[in-house]
Amino acid sequence: MAIRVGMVSLGCPKNQMDAELMLAKLETAGLEIVADAALAEVVIINTCGFIESAKQEAIETILEFAQLKKEGQIKKLIVTGCLAQRYKQELADELPECDAVLGLGANGDIADIVSAVMDDNAVYRFPSRQCWSLDGARVLTTPSFFAYMRVGDGCDNCCTYCAIPHIRGRLRSREIDTLVGEATALAQSGVKELILVAQDTTLYGKDLYGESRLPELLERLCEIEGLEWIRLLYCYPEHISEDLLRVIASQPKIVKYMDIPLQHASGKVLEAMRRTGDRERLTALIAHIREAVPGIVLRTTVMTGFPGETDEDFEELCEFLQDARFERLGCFAYSAEEGTIAASMPDQVEEAVKEKRRDIVMQQQDRISQEWLEAQIGKTVTVLVESFDKYAECWFGRTAADAPDIDGKVFFTADVPVKAGDLVQVEITDYMDWDLIGECV
């Protein structure tokens, strides 16, 4: 009888790609994948270790399944992902409940490792990250009508607050032909929305080809029959080119949506972060993007409480965000991460101040977002249907302005047959919180 294996993947879509590749290797080896990890014999926890809150979630998840192991509900526990890569031996020493702790480079051996732990062998393996191929078959963990596609891994930006280069290494792009082949197969399987991810998507291809090849990749993806929407996440502002904007504006399959993690607007704070720009240049960039791609929806992420951030710096950030009026925005309080330059900088900001500033930003953004939502009333928009909400007794889905899990939804009634994965026209009649309400037309 096949060993039952469950996967719990935490963190971002890039980590999810690792989980999907591992699931395919387990399936190929003849192991049984169970959706509910608590019903498995072996549980693999694919951890995130980016910031303190993510680390805490990972530890709590490990301890939760360690308790199930103690009670005999599961037999073995394997930990991999960013937390394991980052803390290696510390994790093995402090969590003896884990039967295996794996660095990213060991993910390709996951089927053999499951067999080893079932034979009561402890496995602690941390080979080079280069041993883990970014290519290969995947078992999708998203609904059948959309999928993420990782164009590369690692990062060369080396921002002073970020541990990703330490965890994931330098930029490793995937070959264009490989990506086009994978996207074609996804489209043939029924995927309608393809979401491109990397630590910095805009730098795609620079390590392989000497320059960013994202515009070329996008044009080739747009030729694939069956794909309806192509979405870009994690576009660094300093790498947004005229060529990229031209392709986004001219290709109807590319949704007019861009996620641009700016982090701040104060030139002094950005310089300390090893990021380029200042309020004036970022204001000009946002205006240029909106002019080059009419109707584009922009999402950004900003950080409060970076070391040395003064009241004046914070006020400059708020004024910039008020003027830029991002349709989508996330804000988090700076987290001092071990091994990063920023963690040892002077003038660390008190936790209460960081959090208060974060709350002020989100309150301001709430007002901006409510105005944008109100402006949608009366419009007819295309919605990718996700599912039926039996409690609200209506369907829900996303517009081109909504990335999965991070943006809002559209809840709508329909007098015609509708199913998950359909693209339908919905007239917006109202909104509630961050979501739109409408009727299928």
Short mmCIF file of C-alpha atoms in Angstrom, two decimals, residues 45-338:
data_model
loop_
_atom_site.label_atom_id
_atom_site.label_comp_id
_atom_site.label_asym_id
_atom_site.label_seq_id
_atom_site.Cartn_x
_atom_site.Cartn_y
_atom_site.Cartn_z
CA ILE A 45 5.95 21.37 5.89
CA ASN A 46 7.31 23.74 3.25
CA THR A 47 8.18 26.75 5.40
CA CYS A 48 8.55 30.48 4.84
CA GLY A 49 11.29 32.31 6.72
CA PHE A 50 11.18 35.82 5.26
CA ILE A 51 10.12 37.93 8.26
CA GLU A 52 9.39 37.33 11.93
CA SER A 53 5.66 36.74 11.52
CA ALA A 54 6.30 34.14 8.80
CA LYS A 55 8.88 32.38 10.96
CA GLN A 56 6.45 32.30 13.85
CA GLU A 57 3.72 30.81 11.65
CA ALA A 58 6.15 28.15 10.44
CA ILE A 59 7.21 27.17 13.98
CA GLU A 60 3.60 27.02 15.15
CA THR A 61 2.69 24.80 12.20
CA ILE A 62 5.61 22.46 12.90
CA LEU A 63 4.61 22.20 16.57
CA GLU A 64 0.98 21.56 15.63
CA PHE A 65 1.95 18.55 13.51
CA ALA A 66 4.55 17.45 16.06
CA GLN A 67 1.66 17.12 18.50
CA LEU A 68 -0.26 15.01 15.98
CA LYS A 69 2.82 12.83 15.64
CA LYS A 70 3.04 12.47 19.43
CA GLU A 71 -0.60 11.41 19.50
CA GLY A 72 0.04 8.84 16.77
CA GLN A 73 -2.17 10.50 14.16
CA ILE A 74 0.78 10.97 11.78
CA LYS A 75 4.01 9.00 11.70
CA LYS A 76 6.75 11.24 10.31
CA LEU A 77 7.43 14.95 9.95
CA ILE A 78 9.65 16.58 7.29
CA VAL A 79 10.54 20.28 7.24
CA THR A 80 11.88 22.07 4.17
CA GLY A 81 11.60 25.53 2.62
CA CYS A 82 13.07 28.91 3.48
CA LEU A 83 13.09 28.51 7.28
CA ALA A 84 14.98 25.22 7.03
CA GLN A 85 17.42 26.67 4.49
CA ARG A 86 18.02 29.73 6.63
CA TYR A 87 18.44 28.11 10.03
CA LYS A 88 19.69 24.65 9.04
CA GLN A 89 21.25 23.03 12.12
CA GLU A 90 19.46 25.28 14.62
CA LEU A 91 16.12 23.94 13.41
CA ALA A 92 17.33 20.34 13.62
CA ASP A 93 18.71 20.90 17.13
CA GLU A 94 15.72 22.76 18.55
CA LEU A 95 12.96 20.66 16.97
CA PRO A 96 13.91 17.00 17.46
CA GLU A 97 10.32 16.08 16.59
CA CYS A 98 11.30 16.58 12.94
CA ASP A 99 12.41 13.38 11.22
CA ALA A 100 14.02 15.32 8.37
CA VAL A 101 15.18 18.90 7.94
CA LEU A 102 16.05 19.78 4.35
CA GLY A 103 17.68 22.67 2.59
CA LEU A 104 16.23 23.81 -0.73
CA GLY A 105 18.84 21.81 -2.64
CA ALA A 106 17.45 18.55 -1.22
CA ASN A 107 13.90 19.07 -2.50
CA GLY A 108 14.59 17.00 -5.59
CA ASP A 109 15.27 13.95 -3.41
CA ILE A 110 11.98 14.28 -1.53
CA ALA A 111 10.60 10.86 -2.55
CA ASP A 112 13.74 9.04 -1.39
CA ILE A 113 13.72 11.06 1.84
CA VAL A 114 10.11 10.05 2.57
CA SER A 115 11.16 6.41 2.19
CA ALA A 116 14.19 6.96 4.43
CA VAL A 117 12.20 8.47 7.30
CA MET A 118 9.59 5.72 7.03
CA ASP A 119 12.49 3.31 7.60
CA ASP A 120 13.23 5.27 10.80
CA ASN A 121 16.27 7.10 9.41
CA ALA A 122 16.73 10.75 10.38
CA VAL A 123 17.71 12.96 7.43
CA TYR A 124 19.46 16.34 7.70
CA ARG A 125 20.55 17.39 4.23
CA PHE A 126 21.68 20.80 2.95
CA PRO A 127 23.25 20.50 -0.52
CA SER A 128 23.85 23.45 -2.83
CA ARG A 129 20.70 25.31 -3.89
CA GLN A 130 21.79 24.68 -7.48
CA CYS A 131 20.86 21.01 -6.99
CA TRP A 132 17.20 22.01 -6.97
CA SER A 133 15.93 22.39 -10.53
CA LEU A 134 13.29 25.07 -11.09
CA ASP A 135 11.95 23.08 -14.05
CA GLY A 136 9.87 19.93 -14.19
CA ALA A 137 6.38 18.56 -13.77
CA ARG A 138 4.11 20.15 -11.17
CA VAL A 139 0.97 19.14 -9.32
CA LEU A 140 -1.13 22.31 -9.28
CA THR A 141 -2.36 23.39 -5.87
CA THR A 142 -4.38 26.27 -7.32
CA PRO A 143 -7.86 25.88 -8.85
CA SER A 144 -7.69 24.41 -12.35
CA PHE A 145 -8.37 27.71 -14.12
CA PHE A 146 -5.35 29.68 -12.87
CA ALA A 147 -1.74 28.94 -12.09
CA TYR A 148 1.43 30.66 -11.00
CA MET A 149 4.56 30.28 -13.11
CA ARG A 150 7.96 31.04 -11.61
CA VAL A 151 10.20 32.69 -14.19
CA GLY A 152 13.22 32.70 -11.88
CA ASP A 153 14.41 32.33 -8.31
CA GLY A 154 16.86 34.19 -6.11
CA CYS A 155 17.66 37.89 -6.18
CA ASP A 156 20.58 40.15 -7.05
CA ASN A 157 19.12 43.35 -5.53
CA CYS A 158 20.57 42.87 -2.02
CA CYS A 159 18.29 45.32 -0.20
CA THR A 160 19.60 45.91 3.31
CA TYR A 161 16.42 44.68 5.05
CA CYS A 162 15.98 41.47 3.07
CA ALA A 163 17.23 37.95 3.80
CA ILE A 164 16.11 36.47 0.46
CA PRO A 165 19.54 36.55 -1.27
CA HIS A 166 20.96 34.75 1.78
CA ILE A 167 18.17 32.16 1.66
CA ARG A 168 17.54 31.76 -2.06
CA GLY A 169 20.85 32.87 -3.54
CA ARG A 170 21.46 34.94 -6.64
CA LEU A 171 19.08 35.30 -9.57
CA ARG A 172 18.47 32.08 -11.52
CA SER A 173 16.23 32.62 -14.54
CA ARG A 174 14.57 29.82 -16.46
CA GLU A 175 14.97 29.44 -20.22
CA ILE A 176 12.34 31.18 -22.35
CA ASP A 177 11.57 28.04 -24.36
CA THR A 178 11.06 26.04 -21.14
CA LEU A 179 8.63 28.65 -19.79
CA VAL A 180 6.68 28.82 -23.05
CA GLY A 181 6.43 25.02 -23.07
CA GLU A 182 5.18 24.95 -19.48
CA ALA A 183 2.65 27.72 -20.14
CA THR A 184 1.39 25.91 -23.23
CA ALA A 185 0.85 22.72 -21.24
CA LEU A 186 -0.96 24.68 -18.51
CA ALA A 187 -3.25 26.30 -21.07
CA GLN A 188 -4.01 22.91 -22.61
CA SER A 189 -4.96 21.64 -19.13
CA GLY A 190 -7.54 24.42 -18.74
CA VAL A 191 -5.56 27.26 -17.14
CA LYS A 192 -6.96 30.62 -18.25
CA GLU A 193 -4.98 32.98 -16.01
CA LEU A 194 -1.20 32.71 -15.77
CA ILE A 195 0.53 34.70 -13.02
CA LEU A 196 4.25 35.30 -13.42
CA VAL A 197 6.31 35.41 -10.22
CA ALA A 198 9.94 35.73 -9.14
CA GLN A 199 11.73 37.68 -6.44
CA ASP A 200 12.11 40.42 -9.07
CA THR A 201 10.10 39.55 -12.17
CA THR A 202 11.36 42.58 -14.10
CA LEU A 203 14.94 41.28 -13.99
CA TYR A 204 13.93 38.02 -15.66
CA GLY A 205 16.64 36.72 -17.99
CA LYS A 206 19.43 39.12 -17.10
CA ASP A 207 21.64 36.32 -15.76
CA LEU A 208 21.06 34.15 -18.85
CA TYR A 209 20.92 36.71 -21.64
CA GLY A 210 22.71 39.77 -20.27
CA GLU A 211 19.52 41.83 -20.24
CA SER A 212 15.93 41.54 -19.12
CA ARG A 213 13.91 39.40 -21.51
CA LEU A 214 10.57 39.85 -19.79
CA PRO A 215 9.02 41.77 -22.74
CA GLU A 216 10.03 38.99 -25.17
CA LEU A 217 8.71 36.30 -22.82
CA LEU A 218 5.39 38.11 -22.47
CA GLU A 219 4.94 38.43 -26.23
CA ARG A 220 5.55 34.73 -26.71
CA LEU A 221 3.16 33.82 -23.89
CA CYS A 222 0.47 35.96 -25.50
CA GLU A 223 0.62 33.71 -28.57
CA ILE A 224 -0.52 30.66 -26.56
CA GLU A 225 -4.05 29.57 -27.39
CA GLY A 226 -6.28 29.19 -24.35
CA LEU A 227 -4.56 31.71 -22.09
CA GLU A 228 -6.89 34.64 -21.43
CA TRP A 229 -5.11 36.62 -18.72
CA ILE A 230 -1.41 37.05 -17.99
CA ARG A 231 -0.58 38.86 -14.75
CA LEU A 232 2.70 40.30 -13.43
CA LEU A 233 3.68 40.30 -9.75
CA TYR A 234 6.84 41.65 -8.05
CA CYS A 235 7.98 44.27 -10.60
CA TYR A 236 10.75 46.39 -9.11
CA PRO A 237 10.36 50.07 -10.06
CA GLU A 238 13.99 50.58 -11.11
CA HIS A 239 13.72 47.84 -13.72
CA ILE A 240 10.45 48.84 -15.42
CA SER A 241 11.45 49.60 -19.01
CA GLU A 242 9.75 51.39 -21.88
CA ASP A 243 9.73 48.11 -23.78
CA LEU A 244 7.89 46.39 -20.93
CA LEU A 245 5.26 49.13 -20.74
CA ARG A 246 4.79 48.98 -24.51
CA VAL A 247 4.13 45.24 -24.41
CA ILE A 248 1.70 45.53 -21.48
CA ALA A 249 -0.21 48.31 -23.22
CA SER A 250 -0.36 46.60 -26.62
CA GLN A 251 -1.14 43.00 -25.66
CA PRO A 252 -4.79 42.46 -24.71
CA LYS A 253 -4.04 39.19 -22.86
CA ILE A 254 -1.80 40.99 -20.35
CA VAL A 255 -4.08 42.35 -17.65
CA LYS A 256 -3.59 46.03 -16.96
CA TYR A 257 -2.33 45.40 -13.46
CA MET A 258 1.16 45.72 -12.04
CA ASP A 259 2.51 44.94 -8.59
CA ILE A 260 5.39 47.32 -7.80
CA PRO A 261 6.94 46.95 -4.32
CA LEU A 262 8.21 50.49 -3.63
CA GLN A 263 8.85 50.10 0.15
CA HIS A 264 9.11 53.87 0.77
CA ALA A 265 9.16 57.33 -0.82
CA SER A 266 11.78 59.15 1.27
CA GLY A 267 15.04 59.33 -0.68
CA LYS A 268 17.02 59.04 2.56
CA VAL A 269 15.19 55.89 3.66
CA LEU A 270 15.37 54.34 0.19
CA GLU A 271 19.11 54.95 0.05
CA ALA A 272 19.52 53.23 3.43
CA MET A 273 17.52 50.32 2.02
CA ARG A 274 19.80 50.19 -1.05
CA ARG A 275 16.84 51.06 -3.20
CA THR A 276 16.91 53.75 -5.85
CA GLY A 277 14.67 56.77 -6.24
CA ASP A 278 12.97 59.39 -4.12
CA ARG A 279 9.51 60.89 -3.90
CA GLU A 280 9.94 63.05 -7.00
CA ARG A 281 11.24 60.24 -9.21
CA LEU A 282 8.68 57.73 -7.97
CA THR A 283 5.85 60.22 -8.55
CA ALA A 284 7.10 60.71 -12.10
CA LEU A 285 7.36 56.94 -12.63
CA ILE A 286 3.82 56.26 -11.46
CA ALA A 287 2.48 59.06 -13.66
CA HIS A 288 4.42 57.69 -16.63
CA ILE A 289 3.12 54.14 -16.11
CA ARG A 290 -0.46 55.39 -15.93
CA GLU A 291 0.05 57.41 -19.11
CA ALA A 292 1.74 54.56 -20.98
CA VAL A 293 -0.87 51.97 -19.93
CA PRO A 294 -4.24 53.72 -19.65
CA GLY A 295 -6.51 52.25 -17.00
CA ILE A 296 -3.78 50.24 -15.31
CA VAL A 297 -4.38 49.17 -11.70
CA LEU A 298 -1.29 49.52 -9.51
CA ARG A 299 -0.49 47.63 -6.33
CA THR A 300 2.42 48.47 -4.06
CA THR A 301 3.91 47.41 -0.76
CA VAL A 302 5.46 49.83 1.70
CA MET A 303 7.27 49.48 4.99
CA THR A 304 7.06 51.63 8.12
CA GLY A 305 9.66 51.94 10.86
CA PHE A 306 12.80 51.22 8.88
CA PRO A 307 15.88 52.16 10.95
CA GLY A 308 16.34 55.92 10.94
CA GLU A 309 12.83 56.68 9.63
CA THR A 310 11.87 60.03 11.16
CA ASP A 311 8.47 61.63 11.54
CA GLU A 312 9.36 63.73 8.49
CA ASP A 313 10.23 60.64 6.44
CA PHE A 314 6.96 59.02 7.41
CA GLU A 315 4.99 62.15 6.56
CA GLU A 316 6.67 62.20 3.14
CA LEU A 317 5.61 58.60 2.58
CA CYS A 318 2.00 59.38 3.50
CA GLU A 319 1.90 62.44 1.24
CA PHE A 320 3.32 60.42 -1.64
CA LEU A 321 0.74 57.66 -1.19
CA GLN A 322 -2.06 60.20 -0.98
CA ASP A 323 -0.95 61.73 -4.28
CA ALA A 324 -0.20 58.43 -6.06
CA ARG A 325 -3.53 56.88 -5.08
CA PHE A 326 -2.63 53.24 -5.56
CA GLU A 327 -5.69 51.11 -6.16
CA ARG A 328 -4.10 48.31 -4.12
CA LEU A 329 -1.65 48.66 -1.24
CA GLY A 330 -0.17 46.56 1.52
CA CYS A 331 1.85 47.91 4.43
CA PHE A 332 3.90 46.09 7.04
CA ALA A 333 6.03 47.18 9.95
CA TYR A 334 9.77 46.70 9.44
CA SER A 335 11.09 43.42 10.82
CA ALA A 336 14.78 43.28 11.81
CA GLU A 337 16.06 40.05 10.29
CA GLU A 338 19.23 38.33 11.48
#
